[in-house]
Tab-separated table of C-alpha atoms in Angstrom:
chain	number	residue	atom	x	y	z
A	1	MET	CA	0.471	0.163	0.098
A	2	LYS	CA	2.922	2.544	0.501
A	3	ALA	CA	4.387	1.807	-3.353
A	4	LEU	CA	0.711	2.576	-4.197
A	5	THR	CA	0.727	5.653	-2.473
A	6	CYS	CA	3.983	6.609	-3.970
A	7	LEU	CA	3.266	6.290	-7.461
A	8	ALA	CA	-0.320	8.046	-6.346
A	9	ALA	CA	2.322	11.191	-4.959
A	10	SER	CA	4.408	10.862	-8.864
A	11	ILE	CA	1.773	10.819	-10.670
A	12	LEU	CA	0.718	13.639	-9.358
A	13	VAL	CA	3.473	15.327	-9.235
A	14	LEU	CA	3.944	15.037	-13.152
A	15	GLN	CA	0.094	15.480	-13.700
A	16	GLY	CA	0.726	19.948	-11.353
A	17	CYS	CA	0.798	21.146	-14.904
A	18	ALA	CA	-3.131	19.860	-15.888
A	19	PHE	CA	-4.202	21.421	-12.351
A	20	ALA	CA	-3.460	24.883	-14.124
A	21	PRO	CA	-7.179	25.891	-14.640
A	22	GLY	CA	-5.864	27.501	-18.085
A	23	GLN	CA	-4.736	30.197	-20.013
A	24	HIS	CA	-5.677	33.642	-18.944
A	25	LEU	CA	-4.793	36.755	-17.739
A	26	ASP	CA	-6.088	38.237	-15.432
A	27	PRO	CA	-6.066	41.616	-15.398
A	28	ASP	CA	-6.876	42.126	-11.381
A	29	LYS	CA	-3.298	40.758	-10.856
A	30	PHE	CA	-1.963	43.297	-11.676
A	31	LYS	CA	-3.180	46.330	-11.728
A	32	ARG	CA	-1.356	49.487	-10.819
A	33	ASP	CA	-2.831	52.789	-9.494
A	34	GLY	CA	-5.360	52.338	-12.267
A	35	VAL	CA	-3.117	51.590	-14.933
A	36	VAL	CA	-2.515	47.548	-15.677
A	37	GLU	CA	0.794	46.618	-15.187
A	38	LYS	CA	2.890	44.056	-14.236
A	39	ASP	CA	6.394	43.296	-15.384
A	40	ASP	CA	6.860	44.407	-18.887
A	41	VAL	CA	3.240	43.904	-20.042
A	42	ARG	CA	1.758	46.748	-20.360
A	43	LEU	CA	-2.302	46.029	-19.999
A	44	VAL	CA	-4.907	48.513	-21.904
A	45	PRO	CA	-8.675	47.826	-22.160
A	46	ILE	CA	-10.569	48.520	-25.107
A	47	ASN	CA	-12.136	51.700	-25.392
A	48	ARG	CA	-13.932	54.913	-27.217
A	49	ASP	CA	-10.889	56.819	-25.095
A	50	LEU	CA	-8.823	54.645	-25.810
A	51	LEU	CA	-9.524	55.063	-30.232
A	52	THR	CA	-9.761	58.341	-30.073
A	53	SER	CA	-6.314	58.932	-28.762
A	54	GLY	CA	-4.352	58.683	-32.138
A	55	LEU	CA	-2.136	56.382	-29.756
A	56	LEU	CA	-2.804	53.560	-32.657
A	57	GLN	CA	-2.437	56.041	-34.594
A	58	ASN	CA	0.833	56.266	-37.464
A	59	SER	CA	1.014	60.228	-38.252
A	60	SER	CA	2.099	60.653	-41.595
A	61	SER	CA	1.483	64.734	-42.189
A	62	THR	CA	5.441	65.837	-42.759
A	63	ALA	CA	5.466	62.907	-45.403
A	64	LYS	CA	3.281	64.487	-46.670
A	65	GLN	CA	4.345	68.529	-46.264
A	66	GLU	CA	7.940	66.838	-47.766
A	67	LEU	CA	6.513	64.797	-49.861
A	68	THR	CA	3.823	67.485	-52.113
A	69	SER	CA	5.539	70.184	-51.439
A	70	PHE	CA	8.260	69.003	-54.746
A	71	LYS	CA	7.036	70.310	-57.758
A	72	PRO	CA	8.166	69.536	-60.994
A	73	GLU	CA	9.963	71.841	-63.458
A	74	PRO	CA	9.986	71.823	-66.707
A	75	TYR	CA	12.588	67.736	-68.141
A	76	ARG	CA	16.084	69.107	-68.234
A	77	ILE	CA	17.608	67.155	-71.417
A	78	GLY	CA	20.461	64.428	-70.383
A	79	PRO	CA	23.686	62.653	-72.065
A	80	ASN	CA	21.814	58.659	-73.274
A	81	ASP	CA	19.581	61.546	-74.207
A	82	LEU	CA	17.801	60.745	-78.190
A	83	LEU	CA	17.114	64.040	-79.449
A	84	TYR	CA	15.151	64.581	-82.866
A	85	ILE	CA	16.001	68.093	-84.425
A	86	THR	CA	14.108	68.656	-87.165
A	87	VAL	CA	14.839	72.130	-88.915
A	88	TRP	CA	12.246	73.056	-91.308
A	89	ASP	CA	12.369	73.698	-95.267
A	90	HIS	CA	16.078	71.723	-94.254
A	91	PRO	CA	15.237	67.978	-94.990
A	92	GLU	CA	19.757	67.176	-94.990
A	93	LEU	CA	19.502	68.618	-91.302
A	94	THR	CA	16.869	66.912	-89.214
A	95	SER	CA	17.220	63.900	-91.983
A	96	PRO	CA	20.826	62.693	-92.152
A	97	ALA	CA	20.504	59.647	-93.064
A	98	GLY	CA	17.122	59.819	-95.137
A	99	THR	CA	14.010	60.003	-94.584
A	100	GLN	CA	13.251	56.251	-95.604
A	101	GLN	CA	15.894	55.188	-92.113
A	102	GLN	CA	14.588	54.265	-88.989
A	103	LEU	CA	13.313	57.715	-86.765
A	104	ASP	CA	16.759	56.546	-84.127
A	105	ALA	CA	19.238	56.757	-87.133
A	106	ASN	CA	18.463	60.630	-87.441
A	107	GLY	CA	18.339	60.971	-83.860
A	108	ARG	CA	21.063	63.543	-81.721
A	109	LEU	CA	22.577	61.406	-79.442
A	110	VAL	CA	23.591	63.551	-76.187
A	111	ARG	CA	27.368	61.920	-75.623
A	112	PRO	CA	28.175	61.602	-72.122
A	113	ASP	CA	30.380	65.151	-71.453
A	114	GLY	CA	26.300	66.201	-72.162
A	115	THR	CA	27.735	67.802	-75.827
A	116	LEU	CA	25.887	66.397	-78.947
A	117	PHE	CA	27.289	67.354	-82.447
A	118	TYR	CA	25.350	69.184	-84.892
A	119	PRO	CA	25.777	69.690	-88.513
A	120	TYR	CA	27.323	73.321	-89.431
A	121	ILE	CA	27.327	74.724	-85.524
A	122	GLY	CA	29.325	72.093	-85.015
A	123	GLN	CA	29.655	71.314	-81.000
A	124	VAL	CA	26.286	71.804	-78.381
A	125	LYS	CA	26.514	71.722	-74.775
A	126	ALA	CA	22.758	70.234	-74.291
A	127	ALA	CA	23.076	68.579	-71.004
A	128	GLY	CA	21.808	70.851	-67.948
A	129	MET	CA	19.482	72.570	-71.494
A	130	THR	CA	15.216	72.692	-71.451
A	131	LEU	CA	14.577	71.681	-74.913
A	132	GLU	CA	12.586	75.017	-75.042
A	133	GLU	CA	15.883	76.745	-74.356
A	134	LEU	CA	18.327	74.832	-76.832
A	135	ARG	CA	15.561	74.614	-79.397
A	136	SER	CA	16.461	78.470	-79.856
A	137	THR	CA	20.222	78.179	-78.526
A	138	ILE	CA	20.792	76.022	-81.474
A	139	ALA	CA	18.073	78.732	-83.921
A	140	ARG	CA	20.175	81.472	-83.247
A	141	ARG	CA	23.768	79.977	-84.136
A	142	LEU	CA	21.465	78.670	-87.736
A	143	THR	CA	20.986	82.360	-88.322
A	144	ASN	CA	24.968	82.159	-90.110
A	145	TYR	CA	24.143	79.885	-92.400
A	146	ILE	CA	20.655	79.706	-92.548
A	147	ASP	CA	18.143	83.259	-93.055
A	148	SER	CA	15.732	82.347	-90.267
A	149	PRO	CA	15.951	78.975	-89.322
A	150	GLN	CA	12.569	77.636	-88.294
A	151	VAL	CA	13.619	74.789	-85.566
A	152	ASP	CA	11.925	72.001	-83.014
A	153	VAL	CA	13.389	70.256	-80.367
A	154	GLY	CA	11.997	66.397	-78.734
A	155	VAL	CA	12.895	63.021	-77.454
A	156	LEU	CA	13.107	59.775	-79.573
A	157	ARG	CA	14.363	58.220	-75.653
A	158	TYR	CA	14.640	58.924	-72.356
A	159	GLY	CA	18.003	58.123	-70.897
A	160	SER	CA	19.227	60.448	-68.941
A	161	GLN	CA	17.115	60.297	-65.453
A	162	ARG	CA	15.098	57.364	-63.881
A	163	VAL	CA	13.560	56.406	-61.007
A	164	VAL	CA	14.011	52.552	-59.013
A	165	VAL	CA	11.245	50.159	-59.469
A	166	SER	CA	12.091	47.086	-56.445
A	167	GLY	CA	9.555	44.179	-54.842
A	168	ALA	CA	6.548	43.006	-54.793
A	169	PHE	CA	5.721	44.594	-58.171
A	170	ASN	CA	4.940	42.574	-62.109
A	171	GLN	CA	7.465	44.752	-63.982
A	172	ALA	CA	10.699	45.962	-61.647
A	173	GLY	CA	13.763	48.036	-63.067
A	174	GLU	CA	14.046	50.985	-64.572
A	175	ILE	CA	10.740	54.136	-65.288
A	176	PRO	CA	12.098	57.047	-66.940
A	177	VAL	CA	11.777	60.459	-66.094
A	178	THR	CA	10.173	61.622	-69.271
A	179	ALA	CA	9.059	66.052	-69.806
A	180	SER	CA	5.508	65.271	-68.806
A	181	PRO	CA	5.676	65.331	-64.617
A	182	MET	CA	5.266	61.540	-63.293
A	183	THR	CA	2.639	60.781	-60.109
A	184	LEU	CA	3.815	57.845	-57.594
A	185	VAL	CA	0.389	56.654	-58.449
A	186	GLN	CA	1.688	57.010	-62.142
A	187	ALA	CA	4.797	54.740	-61.540
A	188	VAL	CA	2.843	52.004	-59.846
A	189	GLY	CA	0.461	52.052	-62.000
A	190	GLN	CA	3.174	51.341	-65.089
A	191	ALA	CA	5.053	48.628	-63.030
A	192	GLY	CA	2.223	46.872	-61.964
A	193	VAL	CA	1.956	44.892	-57.874
A	194	ASN	CA	2.256	41.861	-57.209
A	195	THR	CA	-1.809	42.021	-54.457
A	196	GLY	CA	-1.108	38.065	-53.351
A	197	ASP	CA	2.913	38.691	-52.227
A	198	ALA	CA	2.479	42.853	-51.553
A	199	ASP	CA	2.421	43.712	-48.436
A	200	LEU	CA	1.077	47.397	-49.522
A	201	SER	CA	1.482	48.999	-46.537
A	202	THR	CA	4.483	49.958	-45.877
A	203	LEU	CA	6.133	51.758	-49.131
A	204	VAL	CA	9.224	53.166	-48.779
A	205	LEU	CA	10.168	56.112	-51.310
A	206	LYS	CA	14.128	57.000	-51.170
A	207	ARG	CA	14.453	60.562	-51.942
A	208	ASP	CA	17.722	62.248	-50.658
A	209	GLY	CA	19.194	60.021	-48.352
A	210	ARG	CA	16.109	59.883	-47.019
A	211	GLU	CA	13.771	57.172	-46.689
A	212	TYR	CA	9.421	57.364	-46.512
A	213	MET	CA	7.612	55.280	-45.331
A	214	LEU	CA	3.703	55.791	-47.461
A	215	ASN	CA	0.863	53.975	-47.002
A	216	LEU	CA	-0.832	52.156	-50.520
A	217	ASP	CA	-3.741	51.535	-48.614
A	218	GLN	CA	-4.447	54.737	-47.694
A	219	LEU	CA	-5.219	54.748	-52.244
A	220	ASN	CA	-9.165	53.786	-51.425
A	221	GLN	CA	-9.943	56.334	-49.330
A	222	SER	CA	-11.311	60.061	-49.486
A	223	ASP	CA	-8.031	62.082	-48.151
A	224	SER	CA	-5.399	60.074	-50.436
A	225	TRP	CA	-2.773	62.659	-51.427
A	226	LEU	CA	-0.551	59.403	-52.987
A	227	ASN	CA	-1.402	61.258	-56.396
A	228	GLN	CA	-0.486	64.616	-55.301
A	229	VAL	CA	3.217	63.192	-55.337
A	230	TYR	CA	6.051	63.557	-58.322
A	231	LEU	CA	9.133	61.745	-58.779
A	232	LYS	CA	12.394	62.798	-59.210
A	233	ASP	CA	15.857	61.294	-61.141
A	234	GLY	CA	17.072	59.174	-58.136
A	235	ASP	CA	14.135	58.053	-56.515
A	236	GLN	CA	13.517	54.368	-55.993
A	237	ILE	CA	9.976	52.376	-55.295
A	238	HIS	CA	10.336	50.032	-53.018
A	239	LEU	CA	7.385	47.922	-51.916
A	240	PRO	CA	8.278	45.284	-49.811
A	241	TYR	CA	6.962	41.798	-49.600
A	242	ASN	CA	4.102	40.255	-47.497
A	243	ASP	CA	5.583	36.653	-46.455
A	244	GLN	CA	7.343	37.919	-42.167
A	245	LYS	CA	4.725	40.770	-41.778
A	246	LYS	CA	1.662	38.593	-40.163
A	247	VAL	CA	-1.435	38.722	-37.800
A	248	TYR	CA	-2.054	35.647	-35.224
A	249	VAL	CA	-5.408	33.974	-33.954
A	250	LEU	CA	-5.171	32.141	-31.361
A	251	GLY	CA	-7.457	30.363	-28.855
A	252	GLU	CA	-11.636	29.728	-28.345
A	253	VAL	CA	-12.195	30.619	-32.189
A	254	LEU	CA	-13.544	28.391	-34.781
A	255	ARG	CA	-9.702	28.767	-37.207
A	256	PRO	CA	-7.481	29.182	-35.155
A	257	GLN	CA	-4.958	30.822	-37.777
A	258	SER	CA	-2.529	32.868	-39.085
A	259	MET	CA	-3.262	35.492	-41.590
A	260	VAL	CA	-0.997	37.677	-44.240
A	261	PHE	CA	-1.159	41.513	-42.907
A	262	LYS	CA	-1.461	43.857	-46.577
A	263	THR	CA	-2.730	46.210	-45.918
A	264	THR	CA	-3.524	49.044	-42.917
A	265	SER	CA	-7.215	48.065	-42.947
A	266	LEU	CA	-7.089	44.916	-41.030
A	267	ASN	CA	-8.778	45.152	-38.249
A	268	LEU	CA	-9.468	43.195	-35.128
A	269	MET	CA	-13.717	42.366	-36.025
A	270	ASP	CA	-12.182	41.319	-39.170
A	271	ALA	CA	-9.504	39.548	-38.167
A	272	LEU	CA	-12.384	37.028	-35.806
A	273	GLY	CA	-14.344	37.865	-37.927
A	274	THR	CA	-12.339	35.833	-40.878
A	275	ALA	CA	-11.541	33.181	-38.033
A	276	GLY	CA	-14.615	31.493	-37.501
A	277	GLY	CA	-15.298	33.865	-34.797
A	278	LEU	CA	-15.431	33.022	-30.880
A	279	ARG	CA	-16.735	29.759	-29.752
A	280	GLN	CA	-19.885	30.331	-28.089
A	281	GLU	CA	-20.088	26.946	-25.639
A	282	THR	CA	-15.633	27.999	-24.042
A	283	ALA	CA	-14.400	31.591	-24.598
A	284	ASP	CA	-14.835	34.075	-22.153
A	285	GLY	CA	-16.147	37.409	-24.234
A	286	LYS	CA	-14.256	39.766	-21.918
A	287	ALA	CA	-11.501	37.891	-22.579
A	288	VAL	CA	-10.474	38.893	-26.408
A	289	TYR	CA	-6.695	40.548	-26.163
A	290	VAL	CA	-4.422	41.448	-28.674
A	291	ILE	CA	-0.784	41.502	-27.809
A	292	ARG	CA	2.167	43.520	-28.986
A	293	GLY	CA	5.213	43.920	-28.932
A	294	ALA	CA	5.650	40.323	-27.938
A	295	GLU	CA	8.417	39.923	-30.062
A	296	ASN	CA	11.007	42.639	-28.914
A	297	ILE	CA	9.058	42.270	-25.115
A	298	ALA	CA	13.033	41.809	-24.464
A	299	ASN	CA	14.030	45.213	-24.980
A	300	GLU	CA	10.513	47.024	-25.361
A	301	GLY	CA	8.358	45.338	-23.315
A	302	ALA	CA	4.713	44.522	-24.986
A	303	THR	CA	1.607	46.200	-24.740
A	304	VAL	CA	-1.691	43.563	-24.820
A	305	TYR	CA	-4.737	45.047	-25.671
A	306	GLN	CA	-8.130	43.599	-23.392
A	307	LEU	CA	-11.271	43.851	-25.653
A	308	ASP	CA	-14.894	43.104	-23.034
A	309	ALA	CA	-16.419	41.158	-25.988
A	310	LYS	CA	-19.876	40.248	-24.199
A	311	SER	CA	-20.317	44.297	-24.411
A	312	PRO	CA	-22.744	45.535	-27.102
A	313	ALA	CA	-20.436	48.282	-27.818
A	314	ALA	CA	-16.881	45.586	-28.504
A	315	PHE	CA	-18.950	45.171	-31.866
A	316	ALA	CA	-18.288	49.394	-32.871
A	317	LEU	CA	-14.602	49.257	-30.930
A	318	ALA	CA	-13.894	45.442	-32.029
A	319	LYS	CA	-13.871	47.201	-36.236
A	320	HIS	CA	-12.073	50.851	-35.248
A	321	PHE	CA	-8.773	48.842	-33.257
A	322	PRO	CA	-6.189	48.399	-36.425
A	323	LEU	CA	-4.067	45.373	-36.017
A	324	GLN	CA	-0.020	45.647	-36.468
A	325	PRO	CA	1.742	43.296	-37.934
A	326	GLN	CA	2.958	40.236	-35.381
A	327	ASP	CA	-0.235	40.607	-33.623
A	328	VAL	CA	-1.211	38.556	-31.479
A	329	VAL	CA	-5.216	38.320	-30.767
A	330	PHE	CA	-5.683	36.146	-28.169
A	331	VAL	CA	-9.409	34.520	-26.971
A	332	GLY	CA	-9.094	32.543	-23.895
A	333	PRO	CA	-11.279	30.008	-22.538
A	334	ALA	CA	-14.666	30.501	-20.309
A	335	ASN	CA	-13.701	29.304	-16.691
A	336	ILE	CA	-16.079	26.311	-16.912
A	337	THR	CA	-13.800	25.658	-19.715
A	338	ARG	CA	-10.828	25.131	-17.911
A	339	TRP	CA	-13.084	23.075	-15.763
A	340	ASN	CA	-13.491	20.714	-18.258
A	341	ARG	CA	-9.777	20.533	-18.883
A	342	PHE	CA	-8.651	19.725	-15.527
A	343	ILE	CA	-10.764	17.113	-15.507
A	344	SER	CA	-10.223	15.949	-18.249
A	345	GLN	CA	-6.856	15.420	-17.670
A	346	LEU	CA	-7.563	14.517	-14.324
A	347	LEU	CA	-9.200	11.424	-14.983
A	348	PRO	CA	-6.118	9.573	-16.648
A	349	SER	CA	-4.472	10.489	-12.734
A	350	ALA	CA	-7.238	8.708	-10.992
A	351	SER	CA	-7.009	5.423	-13.307
A	352	ALA	CA	-3.488	4.859	-13.577
A	353	LEU	CA	-4.501	5.416	-9.519
A	354	ALA	CA	-7.530	2.548	-9.732
A	355	THR	CA	-5.293	0.286	-11.872
A	356	GLY	CA	-2.758	0.399	-9.473
A	357	ALA	CA	-5.016	-0.088	-6.105
A	358	ALA	CA	-6.648	-2.803	-9.039
A	359	ILE	CA	-3.032	-4.337	-9.533
A	360	GLU	CA	-1.954	-4.161	-5.217
A	361	ASN	CA	-4.984	-5.794	-4.477
A	362	ASN	CA	-4.910	-8.968	-6.962
A	363	LEU	CA	-1.113	-9.430	-5.059
């Protein structure tokens, strides 16, 4: 019998974790002056005050002011631009290779040093000039050889200025800057977004040594200002992939899962709805949590937002609570659920005790 008692004690010790009443958070255990804190975790209730405080919003007013203040100037010629110079009534100057040749064959390439050669007038420093300035220069210098020359200048191929797009685009690469001003939205449209793999919430525009974090999904909003951003030579546009940016929904929901984070429009209600909603039989409506910053808890601590889903206003609050990449949405079990799980794990231990007792009696 003594051996049976030892066996029972050992089993109970090994089953110690089974007696824990389930994974849950108890805010009352670590309140401090009305602010819920413990160790490296800060618990914040999701209520109207939080949503109206602006703490959940990312301000981009500085980026807006700086980016929209740039206005494109007239196009300035640069090296590798291929120009088409027309002198009316003088085809020998306009098309020296012959009118039957392709248009490019009669183009004038701006050399790496910024100059080009033109008959009669020789070398012309074209780089840095606008098309109108070059037209006037050629016309003025041709007056020594032609009476009242009528000159026109156009660009056959742009090669001196470019914008680089990279990341989750269908056609990443270089986009030439042309005489027609190009906006950020036009460049993104030309490159084509890979909507299945792109993270629309963190478009990066690099300009003059600075990085601007933009929300491409903002285009769907009425107050979007991205179509007012004009690009210039040297700009770099990078659209990250979303493979490392997810939201995790765990606990007492019908379909626990990880959700790829594509936009900033994913809110708590969307996440819970995609996961099938709360399990009515087992979930604790007061135990809906959003755990934020868990990946950096060692250095910065984490914040846990709590939603009382039993409140009628909870649905409105959840719809206006924006989620961020790497957030963990956890729905805790109700008390009866924790008790049932405790019993289900206790029964195998009781069965083992009964079996041991039967063996000892038989002996």
